[in-house]
Short mmCIF file of C-alpha atoms and ligand atoms in Angstrom, two decimals:
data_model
loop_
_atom_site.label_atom_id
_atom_site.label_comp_id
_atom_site.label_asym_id
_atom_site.label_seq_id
_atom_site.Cartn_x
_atom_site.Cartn_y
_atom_site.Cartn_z
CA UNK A 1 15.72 15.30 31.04
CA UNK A 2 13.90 11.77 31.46
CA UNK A 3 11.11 10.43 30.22
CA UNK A 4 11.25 7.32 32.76
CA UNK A 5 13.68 7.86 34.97
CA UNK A 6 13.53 5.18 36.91
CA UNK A 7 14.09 2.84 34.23
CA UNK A 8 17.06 4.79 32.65
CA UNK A 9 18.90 5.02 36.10
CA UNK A 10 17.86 1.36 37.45
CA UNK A 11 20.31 0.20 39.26
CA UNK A 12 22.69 -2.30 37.41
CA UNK A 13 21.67 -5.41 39.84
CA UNK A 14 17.98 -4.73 39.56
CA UNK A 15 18.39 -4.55 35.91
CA UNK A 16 20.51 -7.19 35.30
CA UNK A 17 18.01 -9.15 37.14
CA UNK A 18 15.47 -7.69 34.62
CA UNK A 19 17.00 -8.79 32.11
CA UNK A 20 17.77 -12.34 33.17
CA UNK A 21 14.09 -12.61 33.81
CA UNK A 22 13.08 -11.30 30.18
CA UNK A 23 15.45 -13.37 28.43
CA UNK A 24 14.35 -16.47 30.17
CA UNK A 25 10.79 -15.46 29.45
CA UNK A 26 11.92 -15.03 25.65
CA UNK A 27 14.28 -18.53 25.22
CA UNK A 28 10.53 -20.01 26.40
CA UNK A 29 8.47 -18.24 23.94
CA UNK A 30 10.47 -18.72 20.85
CA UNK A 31 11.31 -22.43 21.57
CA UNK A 32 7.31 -23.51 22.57
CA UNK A 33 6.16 -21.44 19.91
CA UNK A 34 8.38 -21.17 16.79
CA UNK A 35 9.09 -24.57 15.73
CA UNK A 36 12.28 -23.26 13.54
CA UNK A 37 13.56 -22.02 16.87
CA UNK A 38 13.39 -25.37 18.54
CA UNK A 39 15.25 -26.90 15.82
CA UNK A 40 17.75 -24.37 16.52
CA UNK A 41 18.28 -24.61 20.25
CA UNK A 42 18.33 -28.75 19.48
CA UNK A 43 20.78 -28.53 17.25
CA UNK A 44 23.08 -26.59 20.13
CA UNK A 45 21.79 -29.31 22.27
CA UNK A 46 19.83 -26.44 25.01
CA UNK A 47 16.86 -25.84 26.48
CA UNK A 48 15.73 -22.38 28.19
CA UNK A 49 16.06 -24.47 31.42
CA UNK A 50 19.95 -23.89 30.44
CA UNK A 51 19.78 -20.09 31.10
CA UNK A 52 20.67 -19.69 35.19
CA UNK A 53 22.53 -16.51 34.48
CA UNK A 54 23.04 -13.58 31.71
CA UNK A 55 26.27 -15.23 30.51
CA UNK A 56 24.20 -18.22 29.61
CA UNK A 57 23.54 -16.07 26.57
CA UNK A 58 26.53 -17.96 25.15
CA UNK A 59 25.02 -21.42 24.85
CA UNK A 60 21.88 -20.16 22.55
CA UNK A 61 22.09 -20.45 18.45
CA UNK A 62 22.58 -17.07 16.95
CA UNK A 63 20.34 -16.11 14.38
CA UNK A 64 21.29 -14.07 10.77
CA UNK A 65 19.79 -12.21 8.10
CA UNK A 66 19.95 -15.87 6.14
CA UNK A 67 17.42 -17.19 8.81
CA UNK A 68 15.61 -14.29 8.68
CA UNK A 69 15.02 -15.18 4.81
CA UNK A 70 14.91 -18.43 4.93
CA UNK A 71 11.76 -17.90 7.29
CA UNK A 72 10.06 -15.56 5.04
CA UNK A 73 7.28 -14.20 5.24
CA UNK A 74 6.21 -15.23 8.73
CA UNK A 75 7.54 -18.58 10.03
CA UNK A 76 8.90 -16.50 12.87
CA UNK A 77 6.32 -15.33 14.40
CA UNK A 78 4.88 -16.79 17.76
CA UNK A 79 1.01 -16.25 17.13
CA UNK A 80 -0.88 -15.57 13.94
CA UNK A 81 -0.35 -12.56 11.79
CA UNK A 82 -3.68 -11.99 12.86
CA UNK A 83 -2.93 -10.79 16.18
CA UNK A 84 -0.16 -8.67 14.96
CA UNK A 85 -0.47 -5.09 13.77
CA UNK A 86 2.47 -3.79 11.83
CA UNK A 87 5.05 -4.89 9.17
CA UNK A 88 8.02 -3.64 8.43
CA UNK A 89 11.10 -5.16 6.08
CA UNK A 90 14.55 -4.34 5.95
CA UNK A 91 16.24 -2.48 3.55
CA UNK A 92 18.83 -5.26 2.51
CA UNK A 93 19.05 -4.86 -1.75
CA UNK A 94 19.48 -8.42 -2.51
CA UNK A 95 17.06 -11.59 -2.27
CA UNK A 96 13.87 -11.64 -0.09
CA UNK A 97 13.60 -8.53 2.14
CA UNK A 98 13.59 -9.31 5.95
CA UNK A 99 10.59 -9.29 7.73
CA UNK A 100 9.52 -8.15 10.85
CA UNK A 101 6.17 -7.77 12.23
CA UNK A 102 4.91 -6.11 15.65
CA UNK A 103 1.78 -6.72 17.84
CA UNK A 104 0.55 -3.79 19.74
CA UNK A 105 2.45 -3.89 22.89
CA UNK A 106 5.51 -4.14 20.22
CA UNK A 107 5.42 -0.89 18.70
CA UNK A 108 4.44 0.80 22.27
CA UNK A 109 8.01 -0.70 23.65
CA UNK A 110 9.58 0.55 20.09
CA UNK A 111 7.83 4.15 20.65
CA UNK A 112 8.55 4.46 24.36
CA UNK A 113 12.23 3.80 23.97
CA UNK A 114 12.03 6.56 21.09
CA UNK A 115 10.45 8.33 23.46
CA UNK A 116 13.44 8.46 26.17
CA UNK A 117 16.14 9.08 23.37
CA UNK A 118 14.64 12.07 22.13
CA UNK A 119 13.65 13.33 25.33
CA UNK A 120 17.46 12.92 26.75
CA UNK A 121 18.36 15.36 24.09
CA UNK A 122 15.97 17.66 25.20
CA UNK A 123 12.33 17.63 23.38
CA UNK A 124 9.55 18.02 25.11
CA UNK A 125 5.75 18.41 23.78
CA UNK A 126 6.99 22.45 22.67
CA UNK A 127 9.06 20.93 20.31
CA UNK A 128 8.19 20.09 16.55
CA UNK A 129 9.99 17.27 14.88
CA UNK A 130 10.58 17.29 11.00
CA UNK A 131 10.97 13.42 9.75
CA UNK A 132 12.51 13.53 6.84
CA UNK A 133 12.79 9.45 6.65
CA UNK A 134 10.51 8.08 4.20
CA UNK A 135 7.55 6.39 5.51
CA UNK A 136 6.96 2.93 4.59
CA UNK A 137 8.33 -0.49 4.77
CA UNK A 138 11.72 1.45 6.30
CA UNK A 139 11.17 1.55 10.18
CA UNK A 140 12.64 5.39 9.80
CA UNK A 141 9.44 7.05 9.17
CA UNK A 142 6.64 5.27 10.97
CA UNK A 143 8.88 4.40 14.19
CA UNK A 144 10.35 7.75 14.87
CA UNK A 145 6.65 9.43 14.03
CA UNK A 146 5.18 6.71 17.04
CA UNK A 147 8.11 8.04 19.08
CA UNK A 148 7.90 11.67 19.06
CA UNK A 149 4.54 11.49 19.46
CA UNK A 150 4.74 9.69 22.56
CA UNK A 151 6.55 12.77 23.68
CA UNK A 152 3.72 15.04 22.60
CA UNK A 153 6.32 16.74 20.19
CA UNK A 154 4.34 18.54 17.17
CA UNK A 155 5.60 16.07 14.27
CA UNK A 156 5.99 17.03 10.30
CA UNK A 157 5.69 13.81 8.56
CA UNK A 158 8.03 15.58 5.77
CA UNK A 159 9.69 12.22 4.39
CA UNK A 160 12.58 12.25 2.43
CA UNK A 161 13.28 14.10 -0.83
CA UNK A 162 11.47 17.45 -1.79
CA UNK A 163 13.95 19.83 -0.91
CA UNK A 164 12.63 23.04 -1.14
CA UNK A 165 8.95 22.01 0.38
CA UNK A 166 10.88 20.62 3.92
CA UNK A 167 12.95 24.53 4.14
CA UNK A 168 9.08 25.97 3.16
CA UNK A 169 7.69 23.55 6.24
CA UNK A 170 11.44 24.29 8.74
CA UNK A 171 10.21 27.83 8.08
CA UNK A 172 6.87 28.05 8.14
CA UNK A 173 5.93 25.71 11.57
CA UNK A 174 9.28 26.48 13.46
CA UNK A 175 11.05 23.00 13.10
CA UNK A 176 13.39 22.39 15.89
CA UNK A 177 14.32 19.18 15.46
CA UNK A 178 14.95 16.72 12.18
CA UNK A 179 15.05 13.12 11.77
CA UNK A 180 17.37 12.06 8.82
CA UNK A 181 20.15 10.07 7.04
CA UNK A 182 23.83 11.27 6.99
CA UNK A 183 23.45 11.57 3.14
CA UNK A 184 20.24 13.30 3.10
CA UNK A 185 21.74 15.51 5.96
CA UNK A 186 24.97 16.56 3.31
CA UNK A 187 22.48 17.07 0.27
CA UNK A 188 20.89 19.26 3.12
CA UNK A 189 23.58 21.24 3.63
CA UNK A 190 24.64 21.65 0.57
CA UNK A 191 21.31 23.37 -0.18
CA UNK A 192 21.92 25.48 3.00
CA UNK A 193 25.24 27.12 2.26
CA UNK A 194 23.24 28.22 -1.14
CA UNK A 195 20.87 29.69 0.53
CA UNK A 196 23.08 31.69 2.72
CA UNK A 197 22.88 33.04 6.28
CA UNK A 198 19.44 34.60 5.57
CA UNK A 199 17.47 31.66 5.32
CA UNK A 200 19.68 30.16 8.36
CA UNK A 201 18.38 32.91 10.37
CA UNK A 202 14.98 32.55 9.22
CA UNK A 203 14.66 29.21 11.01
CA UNK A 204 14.44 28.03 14.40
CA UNK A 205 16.32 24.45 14.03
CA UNK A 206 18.49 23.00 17.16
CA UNK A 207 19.12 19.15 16.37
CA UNK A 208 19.45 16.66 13.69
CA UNK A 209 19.09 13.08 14.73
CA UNK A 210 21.23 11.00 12.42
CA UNK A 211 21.10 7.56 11.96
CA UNK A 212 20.32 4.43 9.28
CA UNK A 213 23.63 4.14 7.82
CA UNK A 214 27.21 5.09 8.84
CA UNK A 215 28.63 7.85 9.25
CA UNK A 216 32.14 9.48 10.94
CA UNK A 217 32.31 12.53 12.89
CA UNK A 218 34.20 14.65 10.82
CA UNK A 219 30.77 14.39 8.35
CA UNK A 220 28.80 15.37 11.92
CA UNK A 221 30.89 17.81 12.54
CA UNK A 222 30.58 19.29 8.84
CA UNK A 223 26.55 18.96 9.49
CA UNK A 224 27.10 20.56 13.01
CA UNK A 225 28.80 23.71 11.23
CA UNK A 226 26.98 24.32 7.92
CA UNK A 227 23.23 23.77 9.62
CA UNK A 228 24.41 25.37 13.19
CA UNK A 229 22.76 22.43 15.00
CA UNK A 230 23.49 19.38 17.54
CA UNK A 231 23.67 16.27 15.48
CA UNK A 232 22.66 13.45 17.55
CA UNK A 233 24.06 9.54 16.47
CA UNK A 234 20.60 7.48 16.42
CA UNK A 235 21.08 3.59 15.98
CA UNK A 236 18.93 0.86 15.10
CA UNK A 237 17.76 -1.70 12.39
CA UNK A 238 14.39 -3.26 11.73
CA UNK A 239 14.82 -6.61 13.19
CA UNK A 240 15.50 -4.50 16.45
CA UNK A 241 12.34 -2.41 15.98
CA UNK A 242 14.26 0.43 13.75
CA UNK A 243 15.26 3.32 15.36
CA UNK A 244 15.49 4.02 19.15
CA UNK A 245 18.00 0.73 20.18
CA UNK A 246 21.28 3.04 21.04
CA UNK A 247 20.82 6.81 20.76
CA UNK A 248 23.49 9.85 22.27
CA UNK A 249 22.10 11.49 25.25
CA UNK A 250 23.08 15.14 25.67
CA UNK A 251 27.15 14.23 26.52
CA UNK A 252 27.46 12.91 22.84
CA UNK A 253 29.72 10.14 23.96
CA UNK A 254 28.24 6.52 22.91
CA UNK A 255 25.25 5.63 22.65
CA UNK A 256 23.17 4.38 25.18
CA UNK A 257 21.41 0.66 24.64
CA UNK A 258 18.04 0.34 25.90
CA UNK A 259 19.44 -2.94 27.72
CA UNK A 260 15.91 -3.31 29.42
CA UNK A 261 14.76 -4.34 26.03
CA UNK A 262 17.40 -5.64 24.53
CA UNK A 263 20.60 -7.69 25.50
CA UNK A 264 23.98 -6.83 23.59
CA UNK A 265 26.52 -8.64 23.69
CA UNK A 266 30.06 -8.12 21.16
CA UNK A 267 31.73 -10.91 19.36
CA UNK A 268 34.68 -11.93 17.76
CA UNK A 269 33.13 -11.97 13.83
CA UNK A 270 35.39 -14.48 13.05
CA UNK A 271 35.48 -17.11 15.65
CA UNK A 272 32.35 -16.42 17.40
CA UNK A 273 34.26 -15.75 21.04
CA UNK A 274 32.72 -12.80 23.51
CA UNK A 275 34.44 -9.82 24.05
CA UNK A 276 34.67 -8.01 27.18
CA UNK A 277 33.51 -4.40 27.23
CA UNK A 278 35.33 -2.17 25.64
CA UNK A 279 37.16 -4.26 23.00
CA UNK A 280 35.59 -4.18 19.20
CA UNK A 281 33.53 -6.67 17.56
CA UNK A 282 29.88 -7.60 16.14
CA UNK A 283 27.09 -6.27 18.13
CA UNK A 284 24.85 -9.49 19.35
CA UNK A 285 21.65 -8.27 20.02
CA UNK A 286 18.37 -10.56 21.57
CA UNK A 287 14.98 -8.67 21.91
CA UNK A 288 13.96 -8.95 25.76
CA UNK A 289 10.38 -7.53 25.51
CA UNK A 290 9.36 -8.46 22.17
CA UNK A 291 6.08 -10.73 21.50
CA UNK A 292 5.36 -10.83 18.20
CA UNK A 293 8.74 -11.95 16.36
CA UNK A 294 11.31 -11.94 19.53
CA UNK A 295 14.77 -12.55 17.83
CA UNK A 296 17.72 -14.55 19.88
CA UNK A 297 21.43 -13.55 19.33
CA UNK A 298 20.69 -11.63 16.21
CA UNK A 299 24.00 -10.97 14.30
CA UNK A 300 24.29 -7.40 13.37
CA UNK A 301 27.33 -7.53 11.03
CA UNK A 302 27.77 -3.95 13.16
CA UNK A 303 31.29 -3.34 14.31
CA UNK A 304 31.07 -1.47 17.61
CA UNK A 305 32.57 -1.69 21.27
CA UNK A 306 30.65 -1.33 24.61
CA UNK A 307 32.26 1.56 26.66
CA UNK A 308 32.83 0.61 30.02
CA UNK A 309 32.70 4.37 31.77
CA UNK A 310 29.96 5.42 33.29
CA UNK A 311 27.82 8.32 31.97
CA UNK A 312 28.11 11.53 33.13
CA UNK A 313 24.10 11.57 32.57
CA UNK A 314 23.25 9.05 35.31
CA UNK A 315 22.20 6.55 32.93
CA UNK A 316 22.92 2.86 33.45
CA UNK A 317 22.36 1.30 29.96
CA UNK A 318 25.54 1.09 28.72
CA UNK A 319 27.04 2.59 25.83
CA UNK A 320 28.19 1.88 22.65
CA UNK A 321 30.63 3.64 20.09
CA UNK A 322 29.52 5.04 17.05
CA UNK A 323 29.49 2.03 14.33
CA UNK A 324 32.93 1.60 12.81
CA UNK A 325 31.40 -0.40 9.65
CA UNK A 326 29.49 -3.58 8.94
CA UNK A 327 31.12 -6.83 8.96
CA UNK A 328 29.97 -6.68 5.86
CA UNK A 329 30.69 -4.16 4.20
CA UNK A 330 34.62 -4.33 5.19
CA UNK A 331 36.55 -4.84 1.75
CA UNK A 332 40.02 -6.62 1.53
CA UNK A 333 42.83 -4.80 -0.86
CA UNK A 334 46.03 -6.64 -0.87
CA UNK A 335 45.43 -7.93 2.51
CA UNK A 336 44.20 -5.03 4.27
CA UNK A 337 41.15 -4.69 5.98
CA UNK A 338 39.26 -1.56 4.62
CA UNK A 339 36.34 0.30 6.44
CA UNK A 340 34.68 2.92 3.57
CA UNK A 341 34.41 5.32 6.56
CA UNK A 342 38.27 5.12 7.05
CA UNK A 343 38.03 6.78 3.91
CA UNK A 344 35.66 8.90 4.46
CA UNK A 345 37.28 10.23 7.76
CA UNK A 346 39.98 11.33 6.05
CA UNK A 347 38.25 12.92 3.17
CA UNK A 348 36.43 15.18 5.25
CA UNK A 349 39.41 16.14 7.42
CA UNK A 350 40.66 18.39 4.13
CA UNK A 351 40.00 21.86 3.25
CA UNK A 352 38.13 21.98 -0.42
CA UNK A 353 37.05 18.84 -0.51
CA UNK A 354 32.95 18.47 -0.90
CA UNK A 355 30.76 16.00 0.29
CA UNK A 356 30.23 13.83 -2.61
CA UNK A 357 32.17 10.74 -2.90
CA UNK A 358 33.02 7.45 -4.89
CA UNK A 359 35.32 4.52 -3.76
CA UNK A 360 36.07 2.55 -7.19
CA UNK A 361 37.60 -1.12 -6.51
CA UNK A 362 38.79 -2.57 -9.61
CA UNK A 363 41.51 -5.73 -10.70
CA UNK A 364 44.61 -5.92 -9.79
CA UNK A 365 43.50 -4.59 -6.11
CA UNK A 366 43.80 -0.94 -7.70
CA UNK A 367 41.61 1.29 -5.47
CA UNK A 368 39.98 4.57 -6.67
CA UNK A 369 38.32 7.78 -4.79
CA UNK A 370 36.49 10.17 -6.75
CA UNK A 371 35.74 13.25 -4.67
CA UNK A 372 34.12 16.47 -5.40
CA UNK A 373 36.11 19.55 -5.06
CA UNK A 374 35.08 22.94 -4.45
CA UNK A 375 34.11 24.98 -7.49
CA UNK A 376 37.16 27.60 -6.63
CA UNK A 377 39.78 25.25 -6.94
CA UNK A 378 38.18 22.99 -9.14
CA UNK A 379 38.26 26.52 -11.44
CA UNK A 380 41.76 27.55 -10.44
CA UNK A 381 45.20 26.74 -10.49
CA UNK A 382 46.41 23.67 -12.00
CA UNK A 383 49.50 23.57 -9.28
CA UNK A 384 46.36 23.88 -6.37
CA UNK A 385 44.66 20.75 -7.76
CA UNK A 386 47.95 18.66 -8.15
CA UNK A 387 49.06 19.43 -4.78
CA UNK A 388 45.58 18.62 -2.79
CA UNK A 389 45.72 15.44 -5.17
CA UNK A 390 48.98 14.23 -3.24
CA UNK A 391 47.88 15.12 -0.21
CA UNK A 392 45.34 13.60 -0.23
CA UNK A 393 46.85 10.42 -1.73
CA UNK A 394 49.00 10.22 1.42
CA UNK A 395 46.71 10.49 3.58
CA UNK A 396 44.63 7.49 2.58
CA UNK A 397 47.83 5.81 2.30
CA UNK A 398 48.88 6.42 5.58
CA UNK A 399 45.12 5.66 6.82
CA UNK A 400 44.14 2.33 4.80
CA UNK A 401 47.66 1.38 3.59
CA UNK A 402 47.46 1.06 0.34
CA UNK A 403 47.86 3.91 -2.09
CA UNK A 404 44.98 4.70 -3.93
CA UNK A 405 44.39 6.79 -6.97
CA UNK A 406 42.55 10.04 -6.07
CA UNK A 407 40.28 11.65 -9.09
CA UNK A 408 39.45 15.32 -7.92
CA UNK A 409 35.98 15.98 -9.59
CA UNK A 410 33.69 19.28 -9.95
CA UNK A 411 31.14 19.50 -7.20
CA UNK A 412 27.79 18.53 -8.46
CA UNK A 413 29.32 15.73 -10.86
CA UNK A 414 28.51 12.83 -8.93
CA UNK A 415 25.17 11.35 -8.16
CA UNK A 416 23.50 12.62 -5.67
CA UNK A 417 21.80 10.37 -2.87
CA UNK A 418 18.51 11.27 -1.04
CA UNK A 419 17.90 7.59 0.07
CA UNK A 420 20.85 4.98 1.46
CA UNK A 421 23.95 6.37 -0.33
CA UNK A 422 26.18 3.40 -2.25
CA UNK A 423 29.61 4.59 -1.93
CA UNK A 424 31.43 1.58 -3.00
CA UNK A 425 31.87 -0.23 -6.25
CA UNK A 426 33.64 -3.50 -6.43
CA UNK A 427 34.54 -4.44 -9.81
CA UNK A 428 36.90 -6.89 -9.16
CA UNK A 429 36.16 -10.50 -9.90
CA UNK A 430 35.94 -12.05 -5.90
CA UNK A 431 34.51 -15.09 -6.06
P1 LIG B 521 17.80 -0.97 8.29
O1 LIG B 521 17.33 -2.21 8.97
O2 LIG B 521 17.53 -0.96 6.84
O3 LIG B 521 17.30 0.27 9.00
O4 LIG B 521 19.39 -0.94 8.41
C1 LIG B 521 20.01 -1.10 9.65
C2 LIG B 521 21.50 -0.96 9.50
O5 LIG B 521 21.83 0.40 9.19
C3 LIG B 521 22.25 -1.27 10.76
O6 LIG B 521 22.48 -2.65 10.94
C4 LIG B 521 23.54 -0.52 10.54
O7 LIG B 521 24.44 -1.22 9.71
C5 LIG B 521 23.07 0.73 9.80
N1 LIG B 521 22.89 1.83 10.77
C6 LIG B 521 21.77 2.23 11.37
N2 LIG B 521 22.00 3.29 12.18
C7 LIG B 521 23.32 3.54 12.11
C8 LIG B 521 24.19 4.50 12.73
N3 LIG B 521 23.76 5.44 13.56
N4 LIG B 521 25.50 4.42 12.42
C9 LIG B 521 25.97 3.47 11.57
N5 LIG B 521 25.21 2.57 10.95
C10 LIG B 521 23.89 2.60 11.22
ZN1 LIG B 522 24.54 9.54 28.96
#
């Protein structure tokens, strides 16, 4: 299903030309109106009357997160806060938060791409949408709500946390569709397979959208089993507007980029050089539409790659792979580039292992996974434990190539997440 067809299935001339027009309508805007800006595009030695074409793109400054803070609260803004309507800040943990703020038309464009993402997995005004993101600062909450109510959808405004009221609200208004994080979603489930296939039965849930950290797909597909429901990747971050900026349609291959909004491009992280389609890098993203805070070449630190195919959905906006980790959060051991979700992948590929994990970096490049196992075997045999303990020691060996030490631990034993889950802990003296 569509919500604007004609925009989803534009032809890729008539929206390239779009987008040519929008970003040359932005590149004006920020450099008349945002004096930081200016000094950028100076400094690169361009004007907007440089952009002729797309791949122009190139000659513009990027901007980070450390503009974003330098800029704080609102030097990026083209008008006065006045005429603006919403704020929203990152969730970063360290330093000034980023800040983003939205003028009417802003959070209509935000909502009406929610509005096609959920609607090309299949909600319409019947359904009724749980969010369990917390509302606030965090795009999560407020964004999504704008969204599905665009579509007419009867939405919950659950938030996060409160486990048993969100299974008393699933039950009691016939949720068919929740909005949450990947750990939420596994503290979910865990609270599922306690309840049994009664309660399961009880309910009337089809889809979990899924999105505001990383995740692999053996964790969807342990979502997919223990809550019998389509999980659905959602991407986006608040200088984009939040959620809504790449979201799987109902072939659950990629994500599709609203590229009438915004223009993606993928990088080389470390020497800045464009990719073609299909090869891996940092996603480059430059608001088309936005009016309020429009953002050029905004530098993601998200590792993805644009997939070249064609969807089988008749969409044009291209795709893009699920996020294979933050340039960021990538951590070195003994000269090997680590992704946490390598880790994680391979954790969840084994039988009696929980959800619940804990990577441990410490001197001497010694790496350590705590896991949770399940109760049974954590209960059992000493010759059981011993042998999933070197099997799973190889296979993060043979995955991240170095050979870590693997502590099996009892489920429960491990902190439990209902916000952003930290999963790594570097105690080894870096800098
Ligand atoms: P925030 O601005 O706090 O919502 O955080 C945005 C960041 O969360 C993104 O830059 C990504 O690193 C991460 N993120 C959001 N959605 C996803 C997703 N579906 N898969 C992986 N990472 C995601
Ligand atoms: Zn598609």
């Amino acid at each position: 299903m569509f919500w604007q067809k004609e925009f989803e299935t534009m032809k890729r001339d008539k929206l390239e030309k779009l987008q040519l027009k929008r970003l040359k309508e932005t590149a004006a805007l920020v450099y008349n109106k945002v004096p930081y800006y200016k000094k950028l595009f100076k400094a690169k030695g361009v004007t907007p009357g440089h952009i002729k074409t797309l791949e122009d793109i190139s000659k513009l400054p990027f901007t980070t997160r450390d503009d974003l803070q330098k800029n704080y609260p609102d030097k990026l803004l083209t008008i006065h806060h006045h005429d603006t309507m919403r704020l929203h800040t990152s969730s970063g943990t360290t330093g000034k938060p980023k800040a983003v703020f939205f003028t009417r038309k802003d959070i209509d464009v935000a909502a009406n791409n929610i509005a096609r993402c959920l609607t090309m997995t299949g909600v319409t005004k019947a359904d009724v949408l749980q969010n369990m993101m917390s509302y606030g600062l965090f795009t999560g909450g407020l964004m999504m709500h704008y969204g599905a109510e665009k579509v007419g959808a009867l939405v919950i405004p659950s938030a996060i946390g409160n486990t048993e009221r969100q299974l008393l609200l699933m039950e009691d208004f016939k949720t068919t569709s929740i909005h949450l994080t990947p750990s939420y979603a596994l503290y979910l489930s865990d609270i599922f397979e306690k309840k049994g296939p009664a309660f399961r039965k009880k309910i009337k849930l089809k889809r979990a959208y899924m999105g505001a950290e990383p995740y692999t797909e053996e964790t969807k597909k342990k979502i997919e089993k223990i809550l019998k429901v389509k999980v659905y990747n959602s991407y986006g971050l608040t200088e984009m507007n939040g959620p809504g900026v790449a979201f799987e349609c109902e072939y659950q291959n990629g994500m599709h980029l609203w590229e009438d909004s915004y223009l993606m491009e993928i990088v080389d992280p470390k020497t800045d050089r464009p990719l073609p389609d299909g090869e891996t890098g940092e996603l480059i993203l430059t608001t088309l539409t936005r009016e309020g805070m429009p953002i050029i070449r905004y530098r993601t630190r998200d590792i993805t790659a644009i997939i070249p195919e064609k969807c089988k959905c008749g969409r044009t906006h291209r795709r893009i792979m699920r996020i294979k980790g933050r340039a960021d959060d990538m951590f070195i051991m003994r000269g090997v580039n680590i992704y946490p979700q390598q880790i994680e992948r391979v954790l969840m590929s084994v039988a009696h292992v929980e959800k619940n994990y804990q990577i441990y970096l410490d001197e001497g490049d010694k790496i350590k996974v705590k896991v949770e196992i399940t109760k049974k075997l954590f209960d059992g045999n000493l010759e059981h434990l011993k042998k999933l303990q070197a099997d799973l020691t190889e296979k993060l060996r043979t995955e991240i190539l170095v050979r870590p030490s693997v502590e099996l631990v009892e489920p429960g034993s491990l902190p439990i997440s209902e916000g952003k889950a930290k999963r790594v802990f570097d105690n080894r003296k870096i800098y």
